[in-house]
XYZ file of C-alpha atoms in Angstrom:
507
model
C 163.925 67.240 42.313
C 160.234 67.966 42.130
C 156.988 65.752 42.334
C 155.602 66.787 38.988
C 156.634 65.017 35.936
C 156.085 65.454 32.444
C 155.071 62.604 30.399
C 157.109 62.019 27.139
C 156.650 58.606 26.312
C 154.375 56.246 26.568
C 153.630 52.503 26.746
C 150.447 51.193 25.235
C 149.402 47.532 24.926
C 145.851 47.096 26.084
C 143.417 44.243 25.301
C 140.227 46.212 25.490
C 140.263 49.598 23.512
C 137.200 50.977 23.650
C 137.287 54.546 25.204
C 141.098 54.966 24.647
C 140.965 57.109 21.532
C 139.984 60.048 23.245
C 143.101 60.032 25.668
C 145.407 58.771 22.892
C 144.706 61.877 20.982
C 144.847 64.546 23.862
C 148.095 62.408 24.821
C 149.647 63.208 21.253
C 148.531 66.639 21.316
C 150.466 67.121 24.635
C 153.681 65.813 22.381
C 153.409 62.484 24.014
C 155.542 59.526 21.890
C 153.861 56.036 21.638
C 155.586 52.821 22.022
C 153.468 49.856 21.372
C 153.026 46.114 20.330
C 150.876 44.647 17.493
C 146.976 45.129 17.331
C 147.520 48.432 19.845
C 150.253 49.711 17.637
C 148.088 49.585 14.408
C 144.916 50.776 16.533
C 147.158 53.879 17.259
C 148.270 54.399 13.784
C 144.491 53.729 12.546
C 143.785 57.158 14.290
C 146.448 58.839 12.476
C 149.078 59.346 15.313
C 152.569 57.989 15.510
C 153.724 54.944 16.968
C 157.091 53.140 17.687
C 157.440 49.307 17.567
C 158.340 47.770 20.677
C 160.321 45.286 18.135
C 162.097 48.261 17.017
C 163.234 49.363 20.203
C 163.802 46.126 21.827
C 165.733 44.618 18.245
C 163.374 41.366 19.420
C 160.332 40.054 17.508
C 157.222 38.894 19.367
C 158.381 35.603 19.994
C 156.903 32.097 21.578
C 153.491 32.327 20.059
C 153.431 36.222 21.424
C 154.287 35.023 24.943
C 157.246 37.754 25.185
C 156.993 40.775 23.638
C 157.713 43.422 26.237
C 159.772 41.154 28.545
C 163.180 43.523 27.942
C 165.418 45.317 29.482
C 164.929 48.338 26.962
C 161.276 48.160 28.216
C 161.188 47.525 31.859
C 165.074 49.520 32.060
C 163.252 52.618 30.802
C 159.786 51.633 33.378
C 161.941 50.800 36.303
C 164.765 53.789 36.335
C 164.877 55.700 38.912
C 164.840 59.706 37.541
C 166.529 60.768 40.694
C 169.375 58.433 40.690
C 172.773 59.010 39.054
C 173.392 55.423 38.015
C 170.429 54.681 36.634
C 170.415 57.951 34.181
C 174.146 56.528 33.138
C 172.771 53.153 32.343
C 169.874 54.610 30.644
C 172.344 56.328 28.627
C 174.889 53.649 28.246
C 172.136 51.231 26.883
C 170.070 53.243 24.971
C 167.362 52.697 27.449
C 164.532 55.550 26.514
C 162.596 56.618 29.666
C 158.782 55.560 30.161
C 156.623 58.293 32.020
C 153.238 56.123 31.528
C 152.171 52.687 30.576
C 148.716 52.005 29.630
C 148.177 48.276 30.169
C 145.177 45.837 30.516
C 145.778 42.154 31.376
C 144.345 38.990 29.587
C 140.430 38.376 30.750
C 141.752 35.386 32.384
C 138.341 35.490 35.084
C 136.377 35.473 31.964
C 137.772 32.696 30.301
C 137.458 30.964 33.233
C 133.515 31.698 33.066
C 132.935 31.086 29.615
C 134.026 27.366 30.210
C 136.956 27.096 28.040
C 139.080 24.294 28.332
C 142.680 24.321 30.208
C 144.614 24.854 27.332
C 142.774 28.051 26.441
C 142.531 29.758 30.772
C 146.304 28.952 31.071
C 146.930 31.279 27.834
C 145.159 33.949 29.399
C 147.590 33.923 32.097
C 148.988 36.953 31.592
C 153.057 37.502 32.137
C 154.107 40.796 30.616
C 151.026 43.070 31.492
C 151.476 42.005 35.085
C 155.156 42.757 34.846
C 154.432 46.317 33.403
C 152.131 46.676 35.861
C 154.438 45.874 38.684
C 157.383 47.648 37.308
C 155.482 51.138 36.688
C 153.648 50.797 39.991
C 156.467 50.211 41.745
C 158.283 53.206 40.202
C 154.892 55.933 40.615
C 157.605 58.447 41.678
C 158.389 58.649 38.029
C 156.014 56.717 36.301
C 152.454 56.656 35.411
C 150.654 53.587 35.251
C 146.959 52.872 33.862
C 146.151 49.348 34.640
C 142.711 48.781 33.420
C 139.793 50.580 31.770
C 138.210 51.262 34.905
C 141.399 54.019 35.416
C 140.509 55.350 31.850
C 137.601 58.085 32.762
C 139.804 59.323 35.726
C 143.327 59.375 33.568
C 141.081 61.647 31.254
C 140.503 63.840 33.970
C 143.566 64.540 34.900
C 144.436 64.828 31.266
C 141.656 67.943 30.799
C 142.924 69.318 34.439
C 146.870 69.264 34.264
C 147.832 68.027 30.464
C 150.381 65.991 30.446
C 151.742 66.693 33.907
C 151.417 65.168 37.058
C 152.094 65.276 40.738
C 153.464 62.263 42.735
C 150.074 62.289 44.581
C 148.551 61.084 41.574
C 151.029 58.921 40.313
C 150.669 57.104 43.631
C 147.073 56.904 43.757
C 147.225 54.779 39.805
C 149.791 52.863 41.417
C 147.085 51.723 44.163
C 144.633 51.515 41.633
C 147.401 49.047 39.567
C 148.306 46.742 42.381
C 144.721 46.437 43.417
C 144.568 44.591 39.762
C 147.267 42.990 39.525
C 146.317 41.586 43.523
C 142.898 41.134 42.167
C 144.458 38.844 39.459
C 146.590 36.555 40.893
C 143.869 35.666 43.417
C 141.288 34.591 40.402
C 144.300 32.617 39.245
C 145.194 31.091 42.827
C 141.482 30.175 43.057
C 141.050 28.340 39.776
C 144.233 26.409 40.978
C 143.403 25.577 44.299
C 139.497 24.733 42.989
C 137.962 23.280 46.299
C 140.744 22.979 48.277
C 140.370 25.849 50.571
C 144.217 25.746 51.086
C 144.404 29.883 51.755
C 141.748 32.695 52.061
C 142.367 34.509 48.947
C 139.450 37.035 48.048
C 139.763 40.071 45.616
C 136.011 42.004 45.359
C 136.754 45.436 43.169
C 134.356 48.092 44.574
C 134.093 49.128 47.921
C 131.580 51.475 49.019
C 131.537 53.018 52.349
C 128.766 53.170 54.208
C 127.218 55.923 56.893
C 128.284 53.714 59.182
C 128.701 49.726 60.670
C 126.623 48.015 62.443
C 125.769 50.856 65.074
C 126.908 54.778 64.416
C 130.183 54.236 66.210
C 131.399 51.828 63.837
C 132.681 52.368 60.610
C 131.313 50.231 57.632
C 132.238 49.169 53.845
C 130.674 46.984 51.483
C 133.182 45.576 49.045
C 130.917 44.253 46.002
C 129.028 45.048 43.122
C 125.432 45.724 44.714
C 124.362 47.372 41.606
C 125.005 44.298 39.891
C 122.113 42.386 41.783
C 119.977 45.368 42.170
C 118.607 48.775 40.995
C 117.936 51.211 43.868
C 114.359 53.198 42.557
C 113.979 55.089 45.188
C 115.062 55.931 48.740
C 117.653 56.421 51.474
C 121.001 55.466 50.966
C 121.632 51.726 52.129
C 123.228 51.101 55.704
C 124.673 48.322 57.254
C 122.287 46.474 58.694
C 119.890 47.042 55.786
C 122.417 45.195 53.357
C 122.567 42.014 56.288
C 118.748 41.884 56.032
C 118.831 42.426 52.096
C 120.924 39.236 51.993
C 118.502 37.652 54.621
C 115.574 38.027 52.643
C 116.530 37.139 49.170
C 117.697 33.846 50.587
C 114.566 33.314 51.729
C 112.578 34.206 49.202
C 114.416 31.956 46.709
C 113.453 28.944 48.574
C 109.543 29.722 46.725
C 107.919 29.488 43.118
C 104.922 30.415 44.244
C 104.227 33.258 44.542
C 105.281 34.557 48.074
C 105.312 37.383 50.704
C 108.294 37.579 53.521
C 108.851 40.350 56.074
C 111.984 39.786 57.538
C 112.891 41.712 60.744
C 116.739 41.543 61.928
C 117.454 38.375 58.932
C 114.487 36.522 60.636
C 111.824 35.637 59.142
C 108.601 37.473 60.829
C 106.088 36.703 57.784
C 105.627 34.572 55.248
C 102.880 33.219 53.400
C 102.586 31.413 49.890
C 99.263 32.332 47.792
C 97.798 32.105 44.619
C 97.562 35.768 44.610
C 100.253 38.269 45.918
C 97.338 40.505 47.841
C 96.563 37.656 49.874
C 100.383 36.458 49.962
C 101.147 40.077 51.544
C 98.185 40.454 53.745
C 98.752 36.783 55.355
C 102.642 37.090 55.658
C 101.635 40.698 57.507
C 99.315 38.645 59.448
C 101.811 36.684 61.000
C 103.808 39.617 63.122
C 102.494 43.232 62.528
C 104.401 44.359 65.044
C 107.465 42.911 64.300
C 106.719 44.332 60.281
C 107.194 47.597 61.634
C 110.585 48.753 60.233
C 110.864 45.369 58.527
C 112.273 44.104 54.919
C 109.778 43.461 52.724
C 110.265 40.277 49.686
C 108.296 39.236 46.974
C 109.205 36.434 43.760
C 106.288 38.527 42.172
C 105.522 42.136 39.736
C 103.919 44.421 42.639
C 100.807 45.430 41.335
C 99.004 48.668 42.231
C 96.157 47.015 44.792
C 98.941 45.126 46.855
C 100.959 48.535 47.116
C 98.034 50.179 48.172
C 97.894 48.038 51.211
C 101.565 48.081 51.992
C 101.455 51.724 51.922
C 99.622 51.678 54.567
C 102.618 49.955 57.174
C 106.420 51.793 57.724
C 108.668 50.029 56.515
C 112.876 50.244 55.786
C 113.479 48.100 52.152
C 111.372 46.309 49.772
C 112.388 44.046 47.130
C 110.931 42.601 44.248
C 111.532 41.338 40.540
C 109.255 43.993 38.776
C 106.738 47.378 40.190
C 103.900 48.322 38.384
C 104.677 51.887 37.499
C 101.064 53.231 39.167
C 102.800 51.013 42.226
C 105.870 51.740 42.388
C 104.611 55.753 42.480
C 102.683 54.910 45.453
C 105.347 53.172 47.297
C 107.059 56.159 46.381
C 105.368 58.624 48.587
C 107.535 58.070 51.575
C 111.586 59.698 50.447
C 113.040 57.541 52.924
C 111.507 54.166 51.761
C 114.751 51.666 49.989
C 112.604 50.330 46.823
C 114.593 47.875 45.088
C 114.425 46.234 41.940
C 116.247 42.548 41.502
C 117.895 42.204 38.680
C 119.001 38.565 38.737
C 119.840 35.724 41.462
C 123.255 35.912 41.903
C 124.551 34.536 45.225
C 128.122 33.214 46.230
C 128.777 29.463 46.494
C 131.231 30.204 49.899
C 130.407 32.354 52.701
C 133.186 33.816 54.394
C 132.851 35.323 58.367
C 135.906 37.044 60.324
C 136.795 36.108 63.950
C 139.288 35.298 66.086
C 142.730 36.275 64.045
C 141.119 34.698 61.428
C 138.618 33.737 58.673
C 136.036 30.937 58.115
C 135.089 29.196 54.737
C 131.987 27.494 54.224
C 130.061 25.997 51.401
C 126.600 27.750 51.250
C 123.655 26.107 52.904
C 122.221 25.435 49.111
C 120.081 22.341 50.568
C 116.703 22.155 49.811
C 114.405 19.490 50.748
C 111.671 18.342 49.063
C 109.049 15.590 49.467
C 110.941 12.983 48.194
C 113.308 13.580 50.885
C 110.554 13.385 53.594
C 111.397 9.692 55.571
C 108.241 9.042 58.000
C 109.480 7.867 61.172
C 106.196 7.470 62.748
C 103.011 4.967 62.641
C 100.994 7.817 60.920
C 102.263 9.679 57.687
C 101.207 12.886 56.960
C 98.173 14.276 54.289
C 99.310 16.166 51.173
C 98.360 19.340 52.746
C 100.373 18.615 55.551
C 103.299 17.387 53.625
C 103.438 21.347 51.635
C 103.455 23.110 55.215
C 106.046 20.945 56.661
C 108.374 21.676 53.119
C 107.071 25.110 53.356
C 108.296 25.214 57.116
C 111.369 23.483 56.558
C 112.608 26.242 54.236
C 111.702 29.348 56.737
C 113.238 27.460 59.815
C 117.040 27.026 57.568
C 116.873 30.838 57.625
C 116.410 31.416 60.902
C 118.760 31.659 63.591
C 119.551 28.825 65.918
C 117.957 27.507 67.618
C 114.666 27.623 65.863
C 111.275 26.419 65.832
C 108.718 26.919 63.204
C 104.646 27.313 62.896
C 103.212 26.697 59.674
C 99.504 25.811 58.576
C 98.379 26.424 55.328
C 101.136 27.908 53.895
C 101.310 30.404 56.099
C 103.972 31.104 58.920
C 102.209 31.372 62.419
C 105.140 32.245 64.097
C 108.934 31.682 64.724
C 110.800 31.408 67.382
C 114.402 31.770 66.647
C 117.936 32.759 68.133
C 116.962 30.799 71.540
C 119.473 29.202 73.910
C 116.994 26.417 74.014
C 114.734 24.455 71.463
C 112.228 24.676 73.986
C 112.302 28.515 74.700
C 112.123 28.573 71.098
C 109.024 26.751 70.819
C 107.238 28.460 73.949
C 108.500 31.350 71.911
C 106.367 30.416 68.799
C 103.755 29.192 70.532
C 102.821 32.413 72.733
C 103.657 34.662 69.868
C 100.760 32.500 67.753
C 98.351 32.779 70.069
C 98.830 36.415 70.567
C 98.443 37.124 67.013
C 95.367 35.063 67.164
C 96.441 31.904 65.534
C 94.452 28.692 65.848
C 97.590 26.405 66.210
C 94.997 23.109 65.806
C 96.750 20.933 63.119
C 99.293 23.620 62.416
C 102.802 21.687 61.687
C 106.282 22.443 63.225
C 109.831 22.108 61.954
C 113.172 22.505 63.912
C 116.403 23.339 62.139
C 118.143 20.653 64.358
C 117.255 17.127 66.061
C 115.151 17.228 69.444
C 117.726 15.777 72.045
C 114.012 15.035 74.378
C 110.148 14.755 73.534
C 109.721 17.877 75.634
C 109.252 19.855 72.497
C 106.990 17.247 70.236
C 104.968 17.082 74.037
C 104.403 21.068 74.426
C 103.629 21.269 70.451
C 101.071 18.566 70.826
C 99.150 20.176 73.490
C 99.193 22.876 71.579
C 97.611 21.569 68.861
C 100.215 21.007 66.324
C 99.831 17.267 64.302
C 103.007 17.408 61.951
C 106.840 17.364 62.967
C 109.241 17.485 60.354
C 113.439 17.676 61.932
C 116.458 16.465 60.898
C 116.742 13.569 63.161
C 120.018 12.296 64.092
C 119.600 12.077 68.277
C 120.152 9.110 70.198
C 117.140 9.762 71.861
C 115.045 9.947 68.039
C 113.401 7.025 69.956
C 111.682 8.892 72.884
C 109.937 11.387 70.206
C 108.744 9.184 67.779
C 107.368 6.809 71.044
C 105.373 10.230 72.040
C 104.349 11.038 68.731
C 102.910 7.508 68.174
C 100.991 7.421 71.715
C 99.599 10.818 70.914
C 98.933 10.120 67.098
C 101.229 12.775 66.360
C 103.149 12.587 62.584
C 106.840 12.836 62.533
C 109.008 12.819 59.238
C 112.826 13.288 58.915
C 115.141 15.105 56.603
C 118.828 13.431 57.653
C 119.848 17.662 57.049
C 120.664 20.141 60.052
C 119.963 23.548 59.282
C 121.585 25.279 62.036
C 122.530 29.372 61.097
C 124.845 30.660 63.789
């Protein structure tokens, strides 16, 4: 037998309608039949075609409240029969089992439900049983069957329509039916993870788009990002998005989420290489480029504020891969235009995941995400001297750069203003020398400048090199068994120290 096959009849019980007219129609005018179920059937009969009961066909009324209505052998017998195979054409014919070429199916908005808060009752009623079975059954027979599984197949079932009529090839039968069980997969896992709730007992995770990318993380690798971007973000302007630009896009809205006011980062490789709070967003971007111009080169650029014309001006003036921010100015955003290659990205909302998820090993691990932040109240002093008000902000405002940056990490922070980080160091003392030298190069006057580490110091080494340096504020999660020795140095040296009782360690 051939690959192409005709459709004849079809199956039609979808929740959401919209857009289905048009193929409905172009179906009928191909001499397609219609079998259907309650509101679909009288949707298809409102636009003047034909349309067969399913009660009819099965003998059955909807029963159960409407829980089975298509659970049949006259429905999934005439889904599920093989074309090709003697015995099935003689039960079809024995039964009076009519053959279904397509089914046209959407499933219960059981993930929205879920979202709108509805109670128990209501989510385990949008469970649905028969759509998934249709599903199934036609997907499994795509040597004979078409199956549409959800809106999203709608434009491209059209296109076929216009291309071939009402004939199709078993390539495209097969590519619905990975369309379908990418659904129904999809599915099952929201349903899984509203049962299993925090339990982590399996890694179940269904994301719907995939987009592949020029590449991974270096040209010889070959990258995908499964999500909706354009759900977080419209792209204004620029190259298409890589790899390592979507890592660093992920970096810096972190970060920059951690701030109401209003805020300049440059992050360089997720770390943080700028960052400066200020009552105006010039002065917020020229002191967060103050803090590493070099490292800005080629950077990601963040703001919580509208760019205004005067502040693109003077980021013009640096290269630069991606910049994000709520809002543009249209006179800015034309000026930040005038390099094609620039990513210019507009944030939509603040949407980020609850669980983080990393591969390794043969395996996958689940976290909660670090969502902890800290705020004055949490500040415990641990040494004779407490610290000022101003010094109190810097430490908070250092607290929150340092959980973004990679371990192990030391931060620099007077007045609001990141002096320098040190991050991704084998040691928390590399990391400060790290800080330190990179301050002073950028010419940085480190007196009373504060420091925070994203762990405990296991020595005073660190609180002794900082103090030399000029540095009068320590704010780290404590926890050593060897707190003792650093708070004993800070005292001697009327040095402050406070403590958080949270590790921010980023691996």
């Amino acid at each position: 037998m051939t690959d192409s096959r005709k459709i004849k009849r079809a199956l039609v019980s979808v929740y959401h309608k919209d857009g289905l007219d048009d193929i409905l129609k172009k179906l009928h005018h191909e001499g397609v039949e219609f079998v259907s179920t309650g509101g679909t059937q009288s949707f298809i009969e409102s636009l003047g075609l034909p349309c067969e009961a399913v009660e009819t066909l099965t003998g059955y009324p909807s029963i159960l409240g409407g829980r089975v209505k298509t659970l049949h052998p006259k429905i999934l017998g005439g889904i599920l029969a093989r074309r090709e195979e003697e015995e099935d054409r003689q039960q079809l014919s024995k039964y009076e089992i009519p053959s279904i070429d397509l089914v046209i199916v959407d499933l219960y908005p059981f993930e929205e439900t879920v979202a709108s808060g509805a109670n128990t009752e209501a989510i385990i009623e949008k469970i649905d049983i028969g759509g998934i079975s249709l599903i199934r059954g036609a997907a499994k027979n795509f040597r004979d069957v078409v199956i549409i599984a959800s809106k999203a197949q709608y434009k491209p079932f059209m296109h076929l329509l216009d291309e071939k009529g009402a004939q199709t090839t078993l390539e495209d039968r097969r590519w619905f039916a990975k369309e379908a069980f990418a659904v129904s997969s999809a599915y099952d896992t929201a349903i899984f993870r509203y049962f299993d709730g925090d339990e982590h007992s399996a890694f179940r995770c269904a994301l719907h788009e995939a987009k592949p990318l020029r590449y991974g993380e270096n040209p010889h690798q070959k990258g995908v990002f499964v999500g909706k971007f354009d759900a977080l973000f419209d792209q204004l302007h620029g190259k298409e998005i890589s790899y390592n630009n979507l890592l660093d896009i992920d970096a810096a809205v972190s970060l920059i989420d951690e701030f109401d006011e209003p805020t300049f980062a440059i992050l360089k490789h997720t770390n943080a290489c700028g960052v400066a709070s200020r009552p105006t967003l010039l002065q917020a971007w020229t002191d967060a480029l103050a803090g590493d111009p070099v490292s800005a080169f080629g950077g990601i650029l963040v703001t919580n504020e509208v760019i205004d014309c005067e502040t693109a001006e003077e980021i013009n003036k640096i290269f630069f891969e991606v910049i994000i921010a709520p809002d543009y100015m249209t006179d800015a955003l034309d000026i930040l235009k005038q390099k094609k290659n620039r990513i210019i990205l507009l944030r939509k909302q603040k949407e980020q995941r609850t669980e983080q998820f990393r591969s390794l090993l043969n395996g996958v691990l689940i976290q909660d995400r670090d969502l902890s932040i800290q705020t004055e109240a949490d500040l415990e002093p641990l040494t004779n001297g407490t610290p000022d008000e101003r010094e109190k902000a810097d430490l908070l405002f250092a607290n929150k750069i340092v959980k973004h940056s990679k371990s192990n990490a030391i931060t620099l922070v007077k007045d609001k203003q990141l002096c320098a980080n040190g991050a991704g160091q084998t040691s928390r003392v590399d990391a400060l020398k790290q800080a330190i030298e990179k301050a002073k190069h950028f010419g940085f006057d480190l007196q009373d400048a504060v420091m925070a580490s994203d762990a405990f110091f296991p020595f005073p080494d660190c609180v002794e090199i900082a103090d030399k340096a000029g540095i009068t504020a320590v704010i780290q999660p404590g926890g050593s068994v060897n707190d003792h020795l650093s708070v004993e140095y800070c005292n001697t040296h009327e040095m402050k120290m406070v403590k958080t009782g949270v590790r921010h360690f980023k691996h």
